[in-house]
CSV table of C-alpha atoms and ligand atoms in Angstrom, one decimal:
chain,number,residue,atom,x,y,z
Q,1,MET,CA,55.8,16.9,9.7
Q,2,THR,CA,52.5,16.4,8.0
Q,3,VAL,CA,50.3,13.6,9.2
Q,4,ASP,CA,49.0,11.2,6.6
Q,5,HIS,CA,45.5,11.0,8.0
Q,6,LYS,CA,44.4,8.5,5.4
Q,7,GLN,CA,47.0,6.0,6.2
Q,8,ARG,CA,46.5,6.4,9.9
Q,9,LEU,CA,42.7,5.9,9.5
Q,10,LEU,CA,43.2,2.9,7.2
Q,11,ALA,CA,45.5,1.4,9.8
Q,12,ALA,CA,43.1,2.0,12.7
Q,13,ILE,CA,40.3,0.4,10.6
Q,14,ALA,CA,42.4,-2.6,9.8
Q,15,ASP,CA,43.4,-3.2,13.5
Q,16,ARG,CA,40.0,-2.2,14.8
Q,17,THR,CA,41.4,0.5,17.1
Q,18,ALA,CA,39.2,3.0,15.1
Q,19,VAL,CA,36.0,4.0,16.9
Q,20,ALA,CA,32.9,3.9,14.8
Q,21,GLY,CA,30.1,6.4,15.4
Q,22,VAL,CA,26.5,6.3,14.3
Q,23,VAL,CA,24.1,9.2,14.4
Q,24,GLY,CA,20.5,8.1,14.4
Q,25,LEU,CA,19.8,4.8,16.0
Q,26,GLY,CA,16.7,3.7,14.1
Q,27,TYR,CA,15.9,1.0,11.6
Q,28,VAL,CA,19.0,1.9,9.6
Q,29,GLY,CA,21.5,3.2,12.2
Q,30,LEU,CA,21.1,0.5,14.9
Q,31,PRO,CA,21.6,-2.5,12.6
Q,32,LEU,CA,24.6,-0.8,11.2
Q,33,ALA,CA,26.0,-0.1,14.7
Q,34,MET,CA,25.6,-3.8,15.5
Q,35,GLU,CA,27.5,-4.8,12.4
Q,36,PHE,CA,30.3,-2.5,13.4
Q,37,CYS,CA,30.4,-4.1,16.8
Q,38,GLU,CA,30.3,-7.6,15.3
Q,39,ALA,CA,33.3,-6.5,13.2
Q,40,GLY,CA,35.2,-5.7,16.4
Q,41,PHE,CA,34.9,-1.9,16.6
Q,42,THR,CA,34.0,0.0,19.6
Q,43,VAL,CA,30.9,1.9,18.6
Q,44,VAL,CA,29.4,5.1,19.9
Q,45,GLY,CA,25.8,6.0,19.1
Q,46,PHE,CA,24.2,9.4,19.2
Q,47,ASP,CA,20.4,9.9,19.1
Q,48,VAL,CA,18.3,12.8,20.1
Q,49,SER,CA,15.7,10.5,21.8
Q,50,GLU,CA,16.4,10.0,25.5
Q,51,ALA,CA,14.0,7.1,25.4
Q,52,VAL,CA,15.8,5.4,22.6
Q,53,CYS,CA,19.2,5.8,24.3
Q,54,ALA,CA,18.0,4.7,27.7
Q,55,GLY,CA,16.3,1.7,26.2
Q,56,LEU,CA,19.4,0.7,24.2
Q,57,MET,CA,21.7,1.1,27.2
Q,58,SER,CA,19.4,-1.2,29.2
Q,59,GLY,CA,19.7,-3.8,26.4
Q,60,GLN,CA,16.2,-3.3,24.9
Q,61,SER,CA,16.0,-3.2,21.2
Q,62,HIS,CA,13.3,-1.1,19.6
Q,63,ILE,CA,14.2,-2.4,16.1
Q,64,LEU,CA,12.6,-5.6,14.8
Q,65,ASP,CA,15.7,-6.7,13.1
Q,66,VAL,CA,18.1,-6.2,16.0
Q,67,PRO,CA,17.8,-9.1,18.6
Q,68,ALA,CA,17.9,-7.8,22.2
Q,69,ASP,CA,20.5,-10.4,23.2
Q,70,GLN,CA,22.9,-9.1,20.5
Q,71,LEU,CA,22.4,-5.6,21.7
Q,72,ALA,CA,22.7,-6.5,25.4
Q,73,ARG,CA,26.0,-8.4,24.7
Q,74,HIS,CA,27.6,-5.4,23.1
Q,75,VAL,CA,26.4,-3.0,25.7
Q,76,LYS,CA,27.6,-5.3,28.5
Q,77,SER,CA,31.0,-5.7,26.9
Q,78,GLY,CA,31.3,-1.9,26.5
Q,79,LYS,CA,31.6,-2.2,22.7
Q,80,PHE,CA,28.4,-0.3,22.2
Q,81,SER,CA,27.2,2.8,24.0
Q,82,ALA,CA,24.5,5.3,23.1
Q,83,SER,CA,23.9,8.8,24.3
Q,84,THR,CA,21.9,11.9,23.7
Q,85,ASP,CA,25.1,13.9,24.5
Q,86,GLU,CA,26.8,14.6,21.1
Q,87,ALA,CA,30.2,14.8,22.9
Q,88,ILE,CA,30.2,11.0,22.7
Q,89,LEU,CA,31.0,11.5,19.0
Q,90,SER,CA,34.3,13.1,19.8
Q,91,ARG,CA,35.6,9.6,20.4
Q,92,ALA,CA,34.7,8.5,16.9
Q,93,ASP,CA,37.1,8.2,14.0
Q,94,ALA,CA,34.3,7.5,11.5
Q,95,ILE,CA,30.7,8.6,11.7
Q,96,SER,CA,27.7,7.3,9.7
Q,97,ILE,CA,24.7,9.6,9.7
Q,98,ALA,CA,21.3,7.8,9.4
Q,99,VAL,CA,18.6,10.3,10.2
Q,100,PRO,CA,15.2,10.8,8.6
Q,101,THR,CA,14.7,12.8,5.4
Q,102,PRO,CA,11.0,13.4,5.3
Q,103,LEU,CA,9.0,15.7,3.1
Q,104,ALA,CA,7.7,19.0,4.4
Q,105,LYS,CA,4.0,19.8,4.0
Q,106,THR,CA,4.9,21.6,0.8
Q,107,ARG,CA,6.3,18.2,-0.5
Q,108,ASP,CA,9.7,19.8,-0.5
Q,109,PRO,CA,12.7,18.1,1.2
Q,110,ASP,CA,12.9,18.6,4.9
Q,111,MET,CA,16.7,18.6,5.5
Q,112,SER,CA,16.4,19.7,9.1
Q,113,PHE,CA,17.4,16.3,10.6
Q,114,VAL,CA,20.4,16.1,8.3
Q,115,ILE,CA,21.5,19.6,9.1
Q,116,ALA,CA,21.1,19.1,12.8
Q,117,ALA,CA,23.1,15.8,12.6
Q,118,ALA,CA,25.8,17.5,10.5
Q,119,ALA,CA,26.1,20.3,13.1
Q,120,SER,CA,26.5,17.8,15.9
Q,121,VAL,CA,29.2,15.9,13.9
Q,122,GLU,CA,31.0,19.2,13.0
Q,123,ARG,CA,31.1,20.3,16.6
Q,124,GLN,CA,32.8,17.0,17.5
Q,125,ALA,CA,34.9,16.6,14.3
Q,126,HIS,CA,38.7,16.3,14.3
Q,127,LYS,CA,41.3,15.7,11.7
Q,128,GLY,CA,41.4,12.2,10.5
Q,129,MET,CA,37.6,11.7,10.7
Q,130,LEU,CA,35.5,9.9,8.1
Q,131,ILE,CA,31.9,11.1,7.7
Q,132,VAL,CA,29.4,9.0,5.7
Q,133,LEU,CA,25.9,10.3,5.0
Q,134,GLU,CA,23.4,7.4,4.6
Q,135,SER,CA,20.0,9.2,4.6
Q,136,THR,CA,18.2,9.1,1.3
Q,137,THR,CA,18.4,12.6,-0.2
Q,138,TYR,CA,18.6,14.7,-3.4
Q,139,PRO,CA,21.7,14.4,-5.6
Q,140,GLY,CA,24.3,17.0,-4.6
Q,141,THR,CA,23.5,17.0,-0.8
Q,142,THR,CA,27.0,15.6,0.1
Q,143,ARG,CA,28.9,18.0,-2.1
Q,144,ASP,CA,26.8,21.1,-1.8
Q,145,LEU,CA,25.6,20.9,1.8
Q,146,MET,CA,28.0,18.7,3.8
Q,147,GLN,CA,31.3,19.6,2.1
Q,148,PRO,CA,31.2,23.4,2.5
Q,149,ARG,CA,30.3,23.1,6.2
Q,150,LEU,CA,33.4,21.0,6.8
Q,151,GLU,CA,35.6,23.2,4.7
Q,152,ALA,CA,34.3,26.2,6.7
Q,153,LEU,CA,35.9,24.6,9.7
Q,154,GLY,CA,39.2,24.6,7.9
Q,155,TYR,CA,39.3,21.0,6.9
Q,156,THR,CA,40.4,19.8,3.5
Q,157,ILE,CA,38.2,16.9,2.2
Q,158,GLY,CA,40.4,13.9,1.3
Q,159,GLY,CA,43.3,15.3,3.3
Q,160,ASP,CA,42.2,16.2,6.9
Q,161,VAL,CA,38.8,14.6,6.8
Q,162,PHE,CA,37.0,12.2,4.5
Q,163,LEU,CA,33.4,12.5,3.2
Q,164,ALA,CA,31.2,10.0,1.4
Q,165,PHE,CA,27.6,9.1,0.6
Q,166,SER,CA,26.4,5.5,1.1
Q,167,PRO,CA,22.6,4.9,0.7
Q,168,GLU,CA,20.8,2.6,3.1
Q,169,ARG,CA,19.0,-0.4,1.7
Q,170,VAL,CA,17.3,-1.7,4.7
Q,171,ASP,CA,14.0,-3.6,4.1
Q,172,PRO,CA,12.6,-3.9,7.6
Q,173,GLY,CA,11.4,-7.4,8.4
Q,174,ASN,CA,13.0,-8.9,5.3
Q,175,PRO,CA,13.9,-12.5,6.3
Q,176,THR,CA,16.6,-12.8,3.6
Q,177,TRP,CA,18.3,-9.5,3.1
Q,178,HIS,CA,19.8,-7.5,6.0
Q,179,THR,CA,22.6,-5.0,6.6
Q,180,LYS,CA,25.5,-7.4,6.3
Q,181,ASN,CA,24.5,-9.3,3.1
Q,182,THR,CA,22.9,-6.4,1.1
Q,183,PRO,CA,25.5,-4.9,-1.3
Q,184,LYS,CA,26.4,-1.3,-0.2
Q,185,ILE,CA,27.1,1.5,-2.6
Q,186,ILE,CA,29.8,4.1,-1.7
Q,187,GLY,CA,30.6,7.3,-3.4
Q,188,GLY,CA,33.2,9.6,-1.8
Q,189,ILE,CA,34.3,13.2,-2.4
Q,190,GLY,CA,37.5,12.2,-4.2
Q,191,PRO,CA,39.3,8.8,-4.3
Q,192,SER,CA,40.7,9.0,-0.8
Q,193,SER,CA,37.3,9.4,0.8
Q,194,THR,CA,35.9,6.5,-1.3
Q,195,GLU,CA,38.9,4.3,-0.3
Q,196,VAL,CA,38.6,5.0,3.4
Q,197,ALA,CA,34.8,4.6,3.5
Q,198,LYS,CA,35.1,1.3,1.5
Q,199,ALA,CA,37.7,0.0,3.9
Q,200,LEU,CA,35.5,0.7,6.8
Q,201,TYR,CA,32.3,-0.8,5.4
Q,202,GLU,CA,34.2,-3.9,4.0
Q,203,THR,CA,34.9,-4.9,7.6
Q,204,CYS,CA,31.3,-5.6,8.2
Q,205,ILE,CA,29.4,-5.8,4.9
Q,206,ASP,CA,29.9,-8.6,2.5
Q,207,THR,CA,29.8,-6.6,-0.8
Q,208,VAL,CA,30.8,-2.9,-1.0
Q,209,VAL,CA,30.5,-1.3,-4.4
Q,210,PRO,CA,32.4,2.0,-5.0
Q,211,VAL,CA,31.0,4.5,-7.5
Q,212,SER,CA,32.8,7.6,-8.8
Q,213,SER,CA,31.0,10.3,-6.8
Q,214,PRO,CA,28.5,11.0,-4.1
Q,215,GLU,CA,26.0,12.1,-6.7
Q,216,ALA,CA,26.2,8.7,-8.4
Q,217,ALA,CA,25.5,7.1,-5.0
Q,218,GLU,CA,22.7,9.5,-4.2
Q,219,LEU,CA,21.1,8.9,-7.5
Q,220,THR,CA,21.5,5.1,-7.3
Q,221,LYS,CA,19.2,5.1,-4.3
Q,222,LEU,CA,16.7,7.4,-5.9
Q,223,LEU,CA,16.6,5.3,-9.0
Q,224,GLU,CA,15.9,2.2,-6.9
Q,225,ASN,CA,13.0,3.7,-5.1
Q,226,THR,CA,11.6,5.6,-8.1
Q,227,PHE,CA,11.7,2.4,-10.0
Q,228,ARG,CA,9.4,0.9,-7.4
Q,229,SER,CA,7.1,3.9,-7.3
Q,230,VAL,CA,6.7,4.0,-11.1
Q,231,ASN,CA,6.1,0.3,-11.5
Q,232,ILE,CA,3.6,0.2,-8.7
Q,233,GLY,CA,1.9,3.2,-10.4
Q,234,LEU,CA,1.9,1.2,-13.6
Q,235,VAL,CA,0.1,-1.8,-12.1
Q,236,ASN,CA,-2.3,0.4,-10.3
Q,237,GLU,CA,-3.3,2.0,-13.6
Q,238,MET,CA,-3.5,-1.5,-15.0
Q,239,ALA,CA,-6.0,-2.3,-12.2
Q,240,ILE,CA,-8.1,0.7,-13.3
Q,241,ILE,CA,-7.9,-0.4,-16.9
Q,242,CYS,CA,-8.9,-4.0,-16.1
Q,243,ASP,CA,-11.8,-2.7,-14.0
Q,244,ARG,CA,-13.2,-0.9,-17.1
Q,245,LEU,CA,-12.7,-4.0,-19.2
Q,246,GLY,CA,-14.1,-6.5,-16.7
Q,247,VAL,CA,-10.8,-8.4,-16.4
Q,248,ASP,CA,-9.2,-9.6,-13.2
Q,249,VAL,CA,-5.9,-7.6,-12.9
Q,250,TRP,CA,-4.4,-10.3,-10.6
Q,251,GLU,CA,-4.9,-12.9,-13.2
Q,252,VAL,CA,-3.3,-10.8,-15.8
Q,253,ILE,CA,-0.3,-10.0,-13.6
Q,254,ASP,CA,0.2,-13.6,-12.6
Q,255,ALA,CA,0.0,-14.6,-16.2
Q,256,ALA,CA,2.6,-11.9,-17.2
Q,257,ALA,CA,4.8,-13.1,-14.3
Q,258,THR,CA,5.2,-16.5,-16.0
Q,259,LYS,CA,7.5,-14.7,-18.5
Q,260,PRO,CA,10.9,-15.9,-17.3
Q,261,PHE,CA,12.7,-12.7,-18.6
Q,262,GLY,CA,12.0,-9.1,-19.1
Q,263,PHE,CA,9.2,-8.8,-16.6
Q,264,MET,CA,9.2,-8.0,-12.8
Q,265,LYS,CA,6.0,-8.6,-10.8
Q,266,PHE,CA,4.5,-5.7,-8.9
Q,267,THR,CA,1.0,-5.8,-7.5
Q,268,PRO,CA,-1.7,-3.1,-7.3
Q,269,GLY,CA,-3.1,-1.9,-4.0
Q,270,PRO,CA,-4.9,0.9,-2.2
Q,271,GLY,CA,-2.0,3.2,-2.6
Q,272,ILE,CA,1.6,3.2,-1.4
Q,273,GLY,CA,2.8,3.8,2.2
Q,274,GLY,CA,6.0,3.8,4.1
Q,275,HIS,CA,8.6,6.4,4.7
Q,276,CYS,CA,10.5,5.7,1.5
Q,277,ILE,CA,8.6,4.9,-1.7
Q,278,PRO,CA,6.0,7.7,-1.5
Q,279,LEU,CA,8.6,10.3,-0.4
Q,280,ASP,CA,12.1,9.6,-1.9
Q,281,PRO,CA,11.2,10.2,-5.6
Q,282,HIS,CA,10.0,13.7,-4.6
Q,283,TYR,CA,13.6,14.5,-3.5
Q,284,LEU,CA,14.7,14.0,-7.1
Q,285,ALA,CA,11.6,15.8,-8.5
Q,286,TRP,CA,12.4,18.8,-6.2
Q,287,LYS,CA,16.0,18.9,-7.3
Q,288,MET,CA,15.1,18.8,-11.0
Q,289,ARG,CA,12.6,21.6,-10.5
Q,290,THR,CA,15.5,23.8,-9.4
Q,291,LEU,CA,17.1,22.9,-12.7
Q,292,ASN,CA,13.9,23.6,-14.7
Q,293,TYR,CA,13.2,20.0,-15.5
Q,294,LYS,CA,9.9,18.3,-14.9
Q,295,THR,CA,10.3,14.7,-13.8
Q,296,ARG,CA,7.2,13.3,-15.5
Q,297,PHE,CA,7.4,9.7,-14.5
Q,298,ILE,CA,7.8,10.5,-10.9
Q,299,ASP,CA,4.9,13.0,-11.0
Q,300,LEU,CA,2.6,10.7,-12.9
Q,301,ALA,CA,3.4,7.7,-10.6
Q,302,SER,CA,2.7,9.8,-7.6
Q,303,GLU,CA,-0.6,11.1,-9.1
Q,304,ILE,CA,-1.8,7.5,-9.8
Q,305,ASN,CA,-0.6,6.0,-6.6
Q,306,SER,CA,-2.1,8.8,-4.4
Q,307,ALA,CA,-5.5,8.5,-6.3
Q,308,MET,CA,-5.9,4.8,-5.3
Q,309,PRO,CA,-7.7,5.5,-2.1
Q,310,ASP,CA,-10.4,7.3,-4.1
Q,311,VAL,CA,-10.6,4.3,-6.5
Q,312,VAL,CA,-11.1,2.0,-3.4
Q,313,VAL,CA,-13.9,4.2,-2.0
Q,314,GLU,CA,-15.6,4.3,-5.4
Q,315,LYS,CA,-15.5,0.5,-5.3
Q,316,VAL,CA,-17.0,0.5,-1.9
Q,317,SER,CA,-19.7,2.9,-3.0
Q,318,ARG,CA,-20.5,0.7,-6.0
Q,319,GLY,CA,-20.7,-2.4,-4.0
Q,320,LEU,CA,-23.1,-0.9,-1.4
Q,321,ASN,CA,-25.2,0.6,-4.1
Q,322,GLU,CA,-25.7,-2.8,-5.8
Q,323,VAL,CA,-27.5,-3.8,-2.6
Q,324,SER,CA,-29.4,-0.5,-2.4
Q,325,LYS,CA,-27.2,0.9,0.4
Q,326,SER,CA,-25.4,4.2,0.5
Q,327,VAL,CA,-22.0,4.8,2.0
Q,328,LYS,CA,-23.7,7.2,4.3
Q,329,GLY,CA,-24.9,5.4,7.4
Q,330,SER,CA,-23.1,2.1,6.4
Q,331,ARG,CA,-20.7,0.4,8.8
Q,332,ALA,CA,-17.3,-0.3,7.2
Q,333,LEU,CA,-14.8,-2.6,8.7
Q,334,VAL,CA,-11.3,-1.7,7.4
Q,335,LEU,CA,-9.1,-4.8,7.6
Q,336,GLY,CA,-5.4,-4.1,7.9
Q,337,VAL,CA,-4.1,-0.6,8.4
Q,338,ALA,CA,-0.2,-1.0,8.4
Q,339,TYR,CA,1.4,0.3,5.2
Q,340,LYS,CA,2.3,-3.2,4.1
Q,341,ARG,CA,1.7,-6.8,5.3
Q,342,ASP,CA,3.0,-8.4,8.5
Q,343,ILE,CA,4.4,-5.2,10.0
Q,344,ASP,CA,3.1,-2.7,12.5
Q,345,ASP,CA,4.2,0.5,10.8
Q,346,MET,CA,1.5,2.9,9.7
Q,347,ARG,CA,3.6,5.7,8.2
Q,348,GLU,CA,2.0,7.2,5.1
Q,349,SER,CA,-0.4,4.2,5.1
Q,350,PRO,CA,-3.2,4.5,2.5
Q,351,ALA,CA,-5.5,3.3,5.3
Q,352,PHE,CA,-5.6,6.8,6.7
Q,353,ASP,CA,-6.9,8.1,3.4
Q,354,VAL,CA,-9.5,5.4,2.9
Q,355,ILE,CA,-10.8,5.8,6.4
Q,356,ARG,CA,-11.0,9.6,6.0
Q,357,LEU,CA,-12.8,9.4,2.6
Q,358,LEU,CA,-15.3,6.9,3.9
Q,359,GLU,CA,-16.0,9.0,7.0
Q,360,GLU,CA,-16.4,12.1,4.8
Q,361,ARG,CA,-19.1,10.3,3.0
Q,362,GLY,CA,-20.9,9.5,6.3
Q,363,ALA,CA,-19.8,5.9,6.9
Q,364,GLN,CA,-19.2,4.6,10.4
Q,365,VAL,CA,-15.7,3.1,10.1
Q,366,VAL,CA,-14.0,0.7,12.5
Q,367,PHE,CA,-10.7,-1.2,11.8
Q,368,HIS,CA,-8.9,-4.4,12.7
Q,369,ASP,CA,-5.2,-5.0,12.3
Q,370,PRO,CA,-3.5,-7.8,14.1
Q,371,HIS,CA,-0.3,-5.8,14.3
Q,372,VAL,CA,-1.8,-2.4,15.0
Q,373,PRO,CA,-4.1,-2.4,18.0
Q,374,LYS,CA,-4.4,1.3,18.0
Q,375,PHE,CA,-3.1,4.4,16.3
Q,376,ARG,CA,-3.1,8.2,16.8
Q,377,GLU,CA,-4.7,10.5,14.3
Q,378,ASP,CA,-5.4,14.2,14.6
Q,379,GLY,CA,-4.3,14.1,18.2
Q,380,HIS,CA,-6.6,11.3,19.4
Q,381,GLU,CA,-6.2,7.6,19.7
Q,382,ARG,CA,-8.2,5.2,17.6
Q,383,PHE,CA,-8.6,1.6,18.8
Q,384,GLY,CA,-9.1,-1.4,16.7
Q,385,VAL,CA,-12.0,-3.9,17.1
Q,386,ALA,CA,-11.6,-7.6,17.6
Q,387,LEU,CA,-12.2,-9.6,14.4
Q,388,THR,CA,-15.2,-11.5,15.7
Q,389,ASP,CA,-17.8,-13.2,13.5
Q,390,ASP,CA,-20.2,-10.7,14.9
Q,391,GLU,CA,-18.0,-7.7,13.7
Q,392,LEU,CA,-17.7,-9.3,10.3
Q,393,ALA,CA,-21.5,-10.0,10.1
Q,394,LYS,CA,-22.6,-6.6,11.2
Q,395,ALA,CA,-20.3,-4.7,8.8
Q,396,ASP,CA,-22.1,-3.6,5.6
Q,397,VAL,CA,-18.7,-3.8,3.9
Q,398,VAL,CA,-15.3,-5.2,4.8
Q,399,VAL,CA,-12.5,-3.4,3.1
Q,400,VAL,CA,-9.2,-5.3,2.9
Q,401,ILE,CA,-6.5,-2.6,2.8
Q,402,THR,CA,-3.5,-4.7,4.1
Q,403,ASP,CA,-3.3,-8.4,3.6
Q,404,HIS,CA,-1.6,-9.5,6.8
Q,405,ARG,CA,-1.0,-13.3,6.8
Q,406,ALA,CA,-2.3,-13.6,10.4
Q,407,VAL,CA,-5.9,-13.1,9.2
Q,408,ASP,CA,-8.2,-16.0,8.2
Q,409,TYR,CA,-9.7,-14.7,5.0
Q,410,GLN,CA,-12.0,-17.7,4.5
Q,411,ARG,CA,-13.7,-16.8,7.8
Q,412,VAL,CA,-13.9,-13.2,6.5
Q,413,ARG,CA,-15.6,-14.4,3.3
Q,414,ASP,CA,-17.9,-16.8,5.3
Q,415,GLN,CA,-19.1,-14.1,7.7
Q,416,ALA,CA,-19.2,-10.9,5.7
Q,417,SER,CA,-21.9,-9.9,3.2
Q,418,LEU,CA,-19.7,-7.6,1.1
Q,419,VAL,CA,-15.9,-7.5,0.8
Q,420,VAL,CA,-13.8,-5.0,-1.2
Q,421,ASP,CA,-10.5,-6.8,-1.5
Q,422,THR,CA,-7.7,-4.4,-2.6
Q,423,ARG,CA,-4.9,-6.9,-2.1
Q,424,ASN,CA,-6.3,-10.2,-3.6
Q,425,ALA,CA,-6.2,-11.5,0.0
Q,426,LEU,CA,-9.2,-13.7,-0.7
Q,427,ALA,CA,-7.6,-15.5,-3.6
Q,428,GLY,CA,-8.0,-19.2,-3.0
Q,429,THR,CA,-10.9,-18.9,-0.6
Q,430,THR,CA,-14.2,-20.7,-1.4
Q,431,ALA,CA,-17.3,-18.8,-2.4
Q,432,SER,CA,-19.9,-18.0,0.2
Q,433,LYS,CA,-22.9,-15.7,0.4
Q,434,ALA,CA,-20.5,-12.7,0.5
Q,435,ARG,CA,-20.1,-10.6,-2.6
Q,436,VAL,CA,-16.4,-10.0,-3.2
Q,437,LEU,CA,-15.2,-7.0,-5.3
Q,438,SER,CA,-11.5,-6.9,-6.2
Q,439,LEU,CA,-9.7,-3.7,-7.4
Q,440,SER,CA,-10.5,-4.6,-10.9
Q,441,ALA,CA,-13.3,-7.1,-11.4
Q,442,LEU,CA,-15.6,-9.5,-9.6
Q,443,HIS,CA,-13.7,-12.4,-8.2
Q,444,ARG,CA,-14.2,-15.5,-10.3
X,501,SAJ,N1,3.5,-1.9,-2.8
X,501,SAJ,C1,2.5,-2.1,-3.7
X,501,SAJ,N2,2.8,-2.9,-4.7
X,501,SAJ,C2,4.0,-3.6,-4.8
X,501,SAJ,C3,5.0,-3.3,-3.9
X,501,SAJ,C4,4.7,-2.5,-2.9
X,501,SAJ,O1,1.4,-1.5,-3.6
X,501,SAJ,O2,4.2,-4.4,-5.8
X,501,SAJ,C5,3.3,-0.9,-1.7
X,501,SAJ,C6,3.4,-1.5,-0.3
X,501,SAJ,O3,2.2,-2.1,0.1
X,501,SAJ,C7,3.8,-0.3,0.5
X,501,SAJ,C8,4.7,0.5,-0.4
X,501,SAJ,O4,4.3,0.1,-1.7
X,501,SAJ,O5,2.7,0.4,1.0
X,501,SAJ,C9,6.2,0.4,-0.2
X,501,SAJ,O6,6.5,-1.0,-0.2
X,501,SAJ,P1,8.0,-1.6,-0.3
X,501,SAJ,O7,7.8,-3.0,-0.5
X,501,SAJ,O8,8.8,-0.8,-1.2
X,501,SAJ,O9,8.6,-1.5,1.2
X,501,SAJ,P2,9.3,-0.4,2.1
X,501,SAJ,O10,8.9,1.0,1.7
X,501,SAJ,O11,9.1,-0.8,3.5
X,501,SAJ,O12,10.8,-0.6,1.8
X,501,SAJ,C10,11.4,-0.2,0.6
X,501,SAJ,C11,12.4,-1.4,0.4
X,501,SAJ,N3,11.6,-2.5,-0.1
X,501,SAJ,C12,11.9,-3.3,-1.1
X,501,SAJ,O13,12.9,-3.2,-1.8
X,501,SAJ,C13,11.0,-4.5,-1.2
X,501,SAJ,C14,13.4,-0.8,-0.4
X,501,SAJ,O14,12.9,-0.3,-1.6
X,501,SAJ,C15,14.2,0.2,0.3
X,501,SAJ,O15,15.3,-0.5,1.0
X,501,SAJ,C16,13.4,0.9,1.4
X,501,SAJ,O16,12.1,1.0,0.8
X,501,SAJ,C17,14.1,2.2,1.7
X,501,SAJ,O17,14.4,2.4,2.8
X,501,SAJ,O18,14.2,3.0,0.8
């Protein structure tokens, strides 16, 4: 008698007797695990970090968007458990994989985390299991990398096991959009995989959008992030153009943003950081290179965005020069080093590049970030300074890299002598003795 694994899994999802598994308990996996718990599933989490699993099992959340009391409640009830022992996954009927997909030094995809996670899942796989890859990756990963590995174990996709791709859309710290209310795209290998994956995610996510294939789902994510990278590159080039024309780029962007249709506001800056926007488009560029196609928009946006730290340092040099100072020997206070405002994450932050370029030119660089008291670079720790009036006054230049809301920019303008403002953070402050250079033109 052949078992109808799809019907059995659908029934177990419907009555919540299915066990949900999550591989990778970071900013994507942990919120998802909590949503599965809230939907009534028992959830098993697997992460390679002992510290992460121990912390979670003691009710400590290392993820900004997951409240400790919610986590503790699910641990205490036995609904959620986390372990570094992959055997925990043998209890799962469905497994979502949310591990990093960084770039190697060669700017090629580093699939090592996905491959390691897939190997763990395969060792614990059994008939009737659903596997969903959530990590942002090049189109074809699910079909060309994940499917053959499962078939090599003797499973038929859509019969014995089910396989789909569903991109994560987590925007850490976003007060409005979170895992439950952000629409989720799902593309399975065959209709049965899509149907089962959709049934699972619909138990905890308000809107689930099926697409016809994993490639469509993989490309959806890459379009979303490439869209951001290209539009940020466009406004960064606009800042360079405005600088040459003596126009304030922020004024131009704000004016364009009054158009109620056909325009979407992006803002220039010192470059792009984070573990997504600077990296994800390169997954698509890499894939297309293997097909002898050059992705010009992706490459051009990357070229412009990664050149912005040089533009900033040129501004600093120009500002100092106008008061007969050189970068060499000047004291520069970098204000804000996280990769975007009001968070503490420094991954791929352009602040690293700006600090390096200034120091290469002989500047003495210190930094202040209300969310980042220190960071590690080249194996040593670098500590921030307190943002005192004295620090501001003794800096030859203050460089605003990240415009955290916790900083009093009027005080910065009152105490500093020269400010290079790459984020328009000083907009609305009143003039003082300080000279303020924006990315494009003198502040009006
Ligand atoms: N940035 C600009 N100008 C802009 C917008 C952003 O210079 O107009 C810079 C930011 O300062 C930052 C970088 O780009 O350094 C990335 O910013 P981001 O707002 O895209 O934020 P991320 O990378 O934390 O998260 C993004 C998500 N953000 C938004 O949609 C607003 C979303 O694209 C994805 O869910 C997420 O990447 C991901 O995981 O892919």
